[in-house]
């Protein structure tokens, strides 16, 4: 192992040790997002083509498909719902598409789910519709009145009214407004990773924050965003999570192997898991990927430690996330254009003795193994393991 790699592995393990349970953050104390939030978001599949009936259908499908039972909880109405602020300054939805937001929220709550909404600190949203600038308190009150449980605060036109060094101030303003409502509302920051958001997001109440620009249903972009997350692990934990953006599983632009890669990597990263496909028309393969409980358990592990890369050799990478039960979730990732054999040396994940190996996609115990484990990993694919003493 080269010196750089050795230092990388040691520093990754050191961070994981420092992140081990015992830490109590301010966000933990609020009780929101003790594990990475899970749900569905309208954006990647529907863009602005959303309406009350569409959101209701997706919420119902979240329940009927078994996704809710697997842990998906928030139904996030992303950009496209906004109307304008009326003469009294209160935010009205586009009533042609969303005639009654409170009734919609009540309906979603009646399914045992929670509701999210999108707005911006700027005067206009990314689609040019009205944003929350100058209306922060009224908008927070309106959201609380409707029964909103999650606000995605998306920078969009923020730069037209705030200077670069005022980003924190802008996010703090909505945080205070949300606090004043007295309703527990999960706060999701979206400013694409500017100004090292991970360093200050918890101090402005962020329960999750986007670390990158927008993802889309494309392998190269997903691969770039996902594997770029290495190094951010020390900023995540119960109540406050790095967010590499939505899951595109089921949207059709990637292969099954590639979608398994996204689901596995996001789970090792302890990332929020927001599906963004059409839940009313989902293949059994997409559903199986999104609801793999063994993989979801890695993401939702109560220790709340974000995993990181422990080894790499060209396009072969091994990532590891330590789990509360003492086990280790390990992803053998092949970023190459052809299948490759990847060998996990137990010493790279701090395992000195023979250990039990289980394959989390095959749902199969592979026996007790000593020292190392090798697998053929398909192109752009993953073999995801749990290693237990
Ligand atoms: C930005 C965000 C996306 C989505 C759109 C909506 O691009 O990053 O996630 O919210 O705005 O306009």
Short mmCIF file of C-alpha atoms and ligand atoms in Angstrom, two decimals:
data_model
loop_
_atom_site.label_atom_id
_atom_site.label_comp_id
_atom_site.label_asym_id
_atom_site.label_seq_id
_atom_site.Cartn_x
_atom_site.Cartn_y
_atom_site.Cartn_z
CA UNK A 1 0.00 0.00 0.00
CA UNK A 2 1.34 3.45 -0.98
CA UNK A 3 1.95 6.08 1.70
CA UNK A 4 -0.97 8.26 0.53
CA UNK A 5 -3.37 5.33 0.59
CA UNK A 6 -2.14 4.22 4.00
CA UNK A 7 -2.69 7.72 5.41
CA UNK A 8 -6.14 7.81 3.76
CA UNK A 9 -7.21 4.53 5.33
CA UNK A 10 -5.86 5.47 8.74
CA UNK A 11 -7.57 8.85 8.68
CA UNK A 12 -10.84 7.27 7.55
CA UNK A 13 -10.71 4.78 10.42
CA UNK A 14 -9.79 7.58 12.84
CA UNK A 15 -12.82 9.60 11.75
CA UNK A 16 -15.07 6.57 12.10
CA UNK A 17 -13.76 6.03 15.64
CA UNK A 18 -14.38 9.69 16.49
CA UNK A 19 -17.90 9.38 15.08
CA UNK A 20 -18.73 6.40 17.22
CA UNK A 21 -21.81 6.57 19.52
CA UNK A 22 -21.52 8.74 22.56
CA UNK A 23 -21.60 11.97 20.62
CA UNK A 24 -24.78 13.93 21.18
CA UNK A 25 -25.42 16.73 18.72
CA UNK A 26 -27.88 19.58 19.08
CA UNK A 27 -29.95 18.02 16.29
CA UNK A 28 -30.21 14.75 18.20
CA UNK A 29 -31.80 16.67 20.98
CA UNK A 30 -34.60 17.88 18.67
CA UNK A 31 -35.46 14.26 17.86
CA UNK A 32 -35.82 14.96 14.12
CA UNK A 33 -34.01 12.68 11.68
CA UNK A 34 -32.30 10.39 14.23
CA UNK A 35 -31.49 8.22 11.21
CA UNK A 36 -31.25 9.46 7.60
CA UNK A 37 -34.68 10.66 6.43
CA UNK A 38 -36.46 8.47 3.87
CA UNK A 39 -39.26 9.23 1.48
CA UNK A 40 -40.25 10.19 -2.03
CA UNK A 41 -39.62 13.45 -3.90
CA UNK A 42 -41.52 14.59 -6.98
CA UNK A 43 -38.63 16.32 -8.76
CA UNK A 44 -36.52 13.84 -10.70
CA UNK A 45 -39.43 12.11 -12.38
CA UNK A 46 -42.08 14.81 -12.64
CA UNK A 47 -40.27 18.18 -12.61
CA UNK A 48 -43.03 20.85 -12.61
CA UNK A 49 -45.77 18.48 -13.80
CA UNK A 50 -47.24 17.91 -10.36
CA UNK A 51 -50.73 18.34 -8.95
CA UNK A 52 -52.83 17.44 -5.96
CA UNK A 53 -54.11 14.25 -7.62
CA UNK A 54 -50.64 13.15 -8.70
CA UNK A 55 -49.20 13.64 -5.21
CA UNK A 56 -52.13 11.74 -3.68
CA UNK A 57 -51.60 8.86 -6.09
CA UNK A 58 -47.88 8.70 -5.29
CA UNK A 59 -48.54 8.82 -1.55
CA UNK A 60 -51.06 5.99 -1.85
CA UNK A 61 -48.58 3.98 -3.94
CA UNK A 62 -45.88 4.54 -1.32
CA UNK A 63 -48.14 2.63 1.05
CA UNK A 64 -49.52 0.02 -1.38
CA UNK A 65 -46.11 -0.89 -2.82
CA UNK A 66 -44.65 -1.72 0.59
CA UNK A 67 -42.24 1.23 0.46
CA UNK A 68 -43.77 2.80 3.56
CA UNK A 69 -43.35 -0.47 5.43
CA UNK A 70 -39.69 -0.49 4.35
CA UNK A 71 -39.18 2.94 5.95
CA UNK A 72 -40.05 5.57 3.31
CA UNK A 73 -42.00 8.23 5.16
CA UNK A 74 -41.86 11.76 3.68
CA UNK A 75 -43.75 12.75 0.53
CA UNK A 76 -41.93 15.82 -0.73
CA UNK A 77 -43.73 18.23 -3.06
CA UNK A 78 -40.78 19.81 -4.85
CA UNK A 79 -40.83 22.83 -7.20
CA UNK A 80 -44.04 23.44 -9.15
CA UNK A 81 -46.67 23.89 -6.41
CA UNK A 82 -46.10 27.63 -5.84
CA UNK A 83 -48.54 30.38 -6.72
CA UNK A 84 -48.02 33.86 -5.26
CA UNK A 85 -48.16 35.86 -2.04
CA UNK A 86 -51.59 37.45 -1.65
CA UNK A 87 -52.38 41.02 -0.56
CA UNK A 88 -51.89 40.05 3.09
CA UNK A 89 -48.51 38.48 2.29
CA UNK A 90 -49.51 34.84 2.72
CA UNK A 91 -48.22 32.24 0.27
CA UNK A 92 -50.89 30.70 -1.95
CA UNK A 93 -50.32 27.58 -4.02
CA UNK A 94 -51.06 27.48 -7.73
CA UNK A 95 -54.73 26.70 -7.10
CA UNK A 96 -55.24 25.23 -10.55
CA UNK A 97 -52.93 22.38 -9.51
CA UNK A 98 -53.19 22.49 -5.72
CA UNK A 99 -56.65 23.74 -4.73
CA UNK A 100 -56.32 22.94 -1.03
CA UNK A 101 -52.90 22.28 0.47
CA UNK A 102 -54.23 21.63 3.95
CA UNK A 103 -56.61 18.97 2.66
CA UNK A 104 -53.73 17.38 0.73
CA UNK A 105 -51.54 17.33 3.85
CA UNK A 106 -54.41 15.86 5.89
CA UNK A 107 -54.80 13.13 3.30
CA UNK A 108 -51.10 12.28 3.31
CA UNK A 109 -51.10 12.24 7.12
CA UNK A 110 -54.13 9.92 7.07
CA UNK A 111 -51.91 7.39 5.27
CA UNK A 112 -49.42 7.56 8.12
CA UNK A 113 -46.96 9.58 6.03
CA UNK A 114 -45.40 13.04 6.36
CA UNK A 115 -45.33 15.94 3.93
CA UNK A 116 -42.46 18.02 2.57
CA UNK A 117 -42.50 21.22 0.50
CA UNK A 118 -39.98 23.25 -1.51
CA UNK A 119 -39.25 26.97 -1.37
CA UNK A 120 -36.29 29.33 -1.60
CA UNK A 121 -34.62 32.10 0.44
CA UNK A 122 -34.62 34.15 -2.78
CA UNK A 123 -37.50 36.14 -4.29
CA UNK A 124 -38.17 33.53 -6.99
CA UNK A 125 -37.82 29.75 -7.13
CA UNK A 126 -35.66 27.97 -9.69
CA UNK A 127 -38.66 28.00 -12.04
CA UNK A 128 -39.22 31.74 -11.67
CA UNK A 129 -42.22 31.47 -9.36
CA UNK A 130 -42.46 33.29 -6.04
CA UNK A 131 -40.06 32.41 -3.24
CA UNK A 132 -39.92 33.14 0.48
CA UNK A 133 -37.69 36.23 0.52
CA UNK A 134 -39.24 38.84 2.81
CA UNK A 135 -42.01 36.41 3.79
CA UNK A 136 -40.05 33.91 5.87
CA UNK A 137 -42.20 34.11 9.00
CA UNK A 138 -45.51 34.12 7.16
CA UNK A 139 -44.45 31.24 4.93
CA UNK A 140 -43.28 29.17 7.89
CA UNK A 141 -46.62 29.84 9.62
CA UNK A 142 -48.52 28.90 6.48
CA UNK A 143 -46.55 25.67 6.12
CA UNK A 144 -47.19 24.81 9.77
CA UNK A 145 -50.89 25.57 9.34
CA UNK A 146 -51.10 23.27 6.33
CA UNK A 147 -49.36 20.52 8.32
CA UNK A 148 -46.02 20.51 6.52
CA UNK A 149 -43.36 18.35 8.22
CA UNK A 150 -40.33 19.04 5.99
CA UNK A 151 -39.07 22.16 4.23
CA UNK A 152 -36.54 21.95 1.40
CA UNK A 153 -34.97 25.41 1.25
CA UNK A 154 -33.40 25.72 -2.17
CA UNK A 155 -30.98 28.60 -2.89
CA UNK A 156 -32.27 29.27 -6.47
CA UNK A 157 -32.34 33.11 -6.70
CA UNK A 158 -30.81 33.63 -3.24
CA UNK A 159 -27.72 35.15 -4.87
CA UNK A 160 -29.75 38.07 -6.21
CA UNK A 161 -30.52 39.36 -2.70
CA UNK A 162 -27.79 37.89 -0.48
CA UNK A 163 -24.03 38.30 -0.82
CA UNK A 164 -21.95 35.09 -0.84
CA UNK A 165 -21.00 35.64 2.81
CA UNK A 166 -24.69 35.92 3.79
CA UNK A 167 -25.73 32.38 2.87
CA UNK A 168 -25.73 31.24 6.50
CA UNK A 169 -27.78 34.25 7.51
CA UNK A 170 -30.37 33.44 4.84
CA UNK A 171 -30.69 29.85 6.07
CA UNK A 172 -30.71 30.94 9.71
CA UNK A 173 -33.64 33.26 9.01
CA UNK A 174 -35.90 30.41 7.87
CA UNK A 175 -34.64 28.18 10.68
CA UNK A 176 -35.76 30.76 13.24
CA UNK A 177 -39.08 31.19 11.44
CA UNK A 178 -39.68 27.43 11.48
CA UNK A 179 -38.77 27.26 15.17
CA UNK A 180 -41.25 30.03 15.97
CA UNK A 181 -44.09 27.96 14.49
CA UNK A 182 -43.62 25.42 17.29
CA UNK A 183 -44.15 22.58 14.79
CA UNK A 184 -41.32 20.07 14.40
CA UNK A 185 -40.35 20.63 10.77
CA UNK A 186 -37.37 18.83 9.28
CA UNK A 187 -35.10 21.40 7.62
CA UNK A 188 -33.48 20.33 4.36
CA UNK A 189 -30.88 22.74 2.99
CA UNK A 190 -30.29 22.82 -0.74
CA UNK A 191 -27.51 25.14 -1.92
CA UNK A 192 -25.52 22.56 -3.85
CA UNK A 193 -22.61 22.34 -1.39
CA UNK A 194 -21.57 26.01 -1.62
CA UNK A 195 -19.42 27.53 1.14
CA UNK A 196 -18.66 24.11 2.67
CA UNK A 197 -22.26 23.86 3.88
CA UNK A 198 -21.45 20.70 5.86
CA UNK A 199 -19.33 22.81 8.24
CA UNK A 200 -22.18 25.11 9.31
CA UNK A 201 -25.50 23.55 8.30
CA UNK A 202 -26.22 22.10 11.78
CA UNK A 203 -25.68 25.54 13.33
CA UNK A 204 -28.55 26.92 11.22
CA UNK A 205 -30.80 23.98 12.09
CA UNK A 206 -30.10 21.85 9.02
CA UNK A 207 -31.18 18.23 9.42
CA UNK A 208 -29.80 17.44 5.98
CA UNK A 209 -27.99 19.45 3.35
CA UNK A 210 -27.24 18.86 -0.29
CA UNK A 211 -23.52 18.41 -0.81
CA UNK A 212 -23.62 18.70 -4.61
CA UNK A 213 -25.43 20.04 -7.64
CA UNK A 214 -28.44 18.18 -9.01
CA UNK A 215 -28.27 14.49 -9.68
CA UNK A 216 -30.12 12.96 -12.63
CA UNK A 217 -30.92 9.49 -13.90
CA UNK A 218 -27.49 9.02 -15.44
CA UNK A 219 -24.71 6.65 -14.36
CA UNK A 220 -21.75 8.98 -14.91
CA UNK A 221 -23.32 11.77 -12.87
CA UNK A 222 -24.50 9.41 -10.12
CA UNK A 223 -21.04 7.79 -9.99
CA UNK A 224 -19.33 11.21 -9.86
CA UNK A 225 -21.59 12.52 -7.09
CA UNK A 226 -21.59 9.33 -5.02
CA UNK A 227 -17.87 8.59 -4.99
CA UNK A 228 -17.06 12.30 -4.41
CA UNK A 229 -18.63 12.11 -0.96
CA UNK A 230 -15.51 10.64 0.58
CA UNK A 231 -14.10 12.92 3.29
CA UNK A 232 -17.45 14.37 4.38
CA UNK A 233 -18.11 11.56 6.87
CA UNK A 234 -17.08 13.56 9.90
CA UNK A 235 -19.89 16.09 9.36
CA UNK A 236 -22.81 13.63 9.45
CA UNK A 237 -24.54 12.02 12.38
CA UNK A 238 -27.92 11.58 14.08
CA UNK A 239 -30.09 14.61 13.29
CA UNK A 240 -27.78 16.03 10.62
CA UNK A 241 -26.88 14.33 7.35
CA UNK A 242 -24.95 14.93 4.17
CA UNK A 243 -27.35 14.67 1.23
CA UNK A 244 -25.94 13.62 -2.17
CA UNK A 245 -29.46 14.05 -3.67
CA UNK A 246 -32.24 11.69 -4.71
CA UNK A 247 -32.30 8.05 -5.76
CA UNK A 248 -33.09 7.59 -9.42
CA UNK A 249 -33.87 3.88 -9.08
CA UNK A 250 -36.75 2.97 -11.39
CA UNK A 251 -36.48 6.02 -13.68
CA UNK A 252 -35.05 3.95 -16.52
CA UNK A 253 -31.76 5.69 -17.35
CA UNK A 254 -29.46 3.24 -15.56
CA UNK A 255 -29.02 -0.53 -15.50
CA UNK A 256 -30.12 -2.62 -12.54
CA UNK A 257 -26.47 -3.01 -11.50
CA UNK A 258 -26.05 0.76 -11.60
CA UNK A 259 -29.16 1.30 -9.50
CA UNK A 260 -27.88 -1.28 -6.99
CA UNK A 261 -24.65 0.72 -6.89
CA UNK A 262 -26.55 3.90 -6.05
CA UNK A 263 -28.65 2.20 -3.37
CA UNK A 264 -25.60 0.52 -1.81
CA UNK A 265 -23.35 3.57 -1.88
CA UNK A 266 -26.04 5.89 -0.53
CA UNK A 267 -26.68 3.43 2.31
CA UNK A 268 -23.00 3.17 3.21
CA UNK A 269 -22.95 6.98 3.14
CA UNK A 270 -25.88 7.11 5.59
CA UNK A 271 -27.50 9.37 3.02
CA UNK A 272 -31.15 10.41 3.06
CA UNK A 273 -33.02 7.94 0.82
CA UNK A 274 -35.57 9.72 -1.36
CA UNK A 275 -36.94 7.70 -4.23
CA UNK A 276 -38.00 9.90 -7.13
CA UNK A 277 -39.64 7.54 -9.59
CA UNK A 278 -43.26 6.87 -10.53
CA UNK A 279 -44.39 4.67 -7.65
CA UNK A 280 -47.64 3.78 -9.40
CA UNK A 281 -45.81 2.07 -12.24
CA UNK A 282 -42.71 0.42 -10.88
CA UNK A 283 -40.97 -2.75 -12.07
CA UNK A 284 -40.51 -5.55 -9.56
CA UNK A 285 -36.74 -5.08 -9.98
CA UNK A 286 -36.91 -1.38 -9.03
CA UNK A 287 -39.12 -2.17 -6.06
CA UNK A 288 -36.77 -4.93 -4.91
CA UNK A 289 -33.83 -2.52 -5.05
CA UNK A 290 -35.65 0.26 -3.19
CA UNK A 291 -36.99 -2.08 -0.52
CA UNK A 292 -33.97 -4.29 0.16
CA UNK A 293 -34.30 -4.27 3.93
CA UNK A 294 -30.78 -5.51 4.58
CA UNK A 295 -29.35 -2.59 2.62
CA UNK A 296 -31.81 -0.11 4.14
CA UNK A 297 -30.75 -1.37 7.59
CA UNK A 298 -27.20 -0.29 6.76
CA UNK A 299 -28.41 3.21 5.90
CA UNK A 300 -30.65 3.38 8.95
CA UNK A 301 -28.15 1.90 11.38
CA UNK A 302 -28.74 3.60 14.76
CA UNK A 303 -25.09 4.53 15.23
CA UNK A 304 -25.53 7.09 12.44
CA UNK A 305 -21.96 6.82 11.23
CA UNK A 306 -21.33 7.74 7.60
CA UNK A 307 -19.01 5.23 5.94
CA UNK A 308 -16.09 6.03 3.69
CA UNK A 309 -13.58 4.60 1.26
CA UNK A 310 -11.04 2.24 2.83
CA UNK A 311 -9.24 1.00 -0.28
CA UNK A 312 -8.96 1.78 -3.95
CA UNK A 313 -7.04 0.56 -6.95
CA UNK A 314 -7.99 2.31 -10.17
CA UNK A 315 -11.69 1.74 -10.80
CA UNK A 316 -11.99 -0.72 -7.89
CA UNK A 317 -13.08 0.80 -4.59
CA UNK A 318 -13.98 -0.64 -1.21
CA UNK A 319 -16.14 1.39 1.17
CA UNK A 320 -17.00 0.49 4.74
CA UNK A 321 -19.53 1.60 7.32
CA UNK A 322 -19.26 0.34 10.90
CA UNK A 323 -22.57 -0.76 12.41
CA UNK A 324 -24.01 -0.51 15.89
CA UNK A 325 -23.93 -4.29 16.40
CA UNK A 326 -20.18 -4.41 15.83
CA UNK A 327 -20.54 -5.65 12.26
CA UNK A 328 -19.28 -3.83 9.18
CA UNK A 329 -21.14 -3.08 5.98
CA UNK A 330 -18.77 -3.25 3.04
CA UNK A 331 -19.29 -2.32 -0.60
CA UNK A 332 -16.98 -3.69 -3.28
CA UNK A 333 -17.56 -1.24 -6.15
CA UNK A 334 -16.45 -1.67 -9.74
CA UNK A 335 -16.44 1.62 -11.63
CA UNK A 336 -14.91 -0.07 -14.67
CA UNK A 337 -16.52 -0.83 -18.04
CA UNK A 338 -16.05 -4.60 -17.58
CA UNK A 339 -16.45 -7.08 -14.73
CA UNK A 340 -13.49 -7.29 -12.34
CA UNK A 341 -12.43 -9.36 -9.36
CA UNK A 342 -12.16 -7.31 -6.17
CA UNK A 343 -10.50 -8.65 -3.03
CA UNK A 344 -11.43 -7.37 0.40
CA UNK A 345 -8.54 -7.78 2.85
CA UNK A 346 -10.06 -7.89 6.32
CA UNK A 347 -7.19 -5.90 7.77
CA UNK A 348 -8.33 -2.91 5.66
CA UNK A 349 -11.55 -2.81 7.65
CA UNK A 350 -9.92 -3.53 11.00
CA UNK A 351 -10.95 -7.21 11.19
CA UNK A 352 -8.13 -9.44 12.43
CA UNK A 353 -9.89 -12.80 12.96
CA UNK A 354 -12.03 -15.13 10.83
CA UNK A 355 -15.41 -13.49 10.23
CA UNK A 356 -18.84 -14.33 8.88
CA UNK A 357 -19.64 -12.92 5.46
CA UNK A 358 -23.15 -12.26 4.20
CA UNK A 359 -24.15 -10.98 0.75
CA UNK A 360 -26.84 -8.30 1.19
CA UNK A 361 -28.13 -8.40 -2.40
CA UNK A 362 -28.19 -12.19 -2.68
CA UNK A 363 -29.56 -12.43 0.89
CA UNK A 364 -27.13 -15.26 1.44
CA UNK A 365 -24.62 -16.27 4.13
CA UNK A 366 -21.30 -17.05 2.49
CA UNK A 367 -19.72 -18.77 5.50
CA UNK A 368 -16.85 -17.91 7.80
CA UNK A 369 -13.87 -16.49 5.99
CA UNK A 370 -10.30 -15.88 7.12
CA UNK A 371 -8.21 -12.92 6.03
CA UNK A 372 -9.76 -11.95 2.71
CA UNK A 373 -12.77 -12.37 0.47
CA UNK A 374 -12.80 -12.06 -3.32
CA UNK A 375 -15.77 -11.56 -5.61
CA UNK A 376 -16.37 -10.90 -9.28
CA UNK A 377 -18.12 -7.55 -9.45
CA UNK A 378 -20.05 -6.65 -12.59
CA UNK A 379 -19.40 -3.52 -14.68
CA UNK A 380 -20.57 -0.41 -12.77
CA UNK A 381 -21.80 -2.81 -10.09
CA UNK A 382 -21.38 -3.67 -6.46
CA UNK A 383 -21.11 -6.63 -4.14
CA UNK A 384 -22.43 -5.54 -0.79
CA UNK A 385 -21.43 -7.52 2.27
CA UNK A 386 -21.95 -7.56 5.99
CA UNK A 387 -18.96 -8.80 7.94
CA UNK A 388 -19.56 -10.07 11.47
CA UNK A 389 -17.19 -11.52 14.04
C1 LIG B 1 -33.00 22.85 -7.85
C2 LIG B 1 -32.81 21.73 -6.84
C3 LIG B 1 -33.60 20.52 -7.30
C4 LIG B 1 -35.07 20.86 -7.42
C5 LIG B 1 -35.23 22.03 -8.38
C6 LIG B 1 -36.67 22.56 -8.41
O1 LIG B 1 -32.45 22.55 -9.08
O2 LIG B 1 -31.46 21.42 -6.69
O3 LIG B 1 -33.43 19.45 -6.39
O4 LIG B 1 -35.56 21.20 -6.14
O5 LIG B 1 -34.39 23.13 -8.01
O6 LIG B 1 -36.77 23.70 -9.22
#
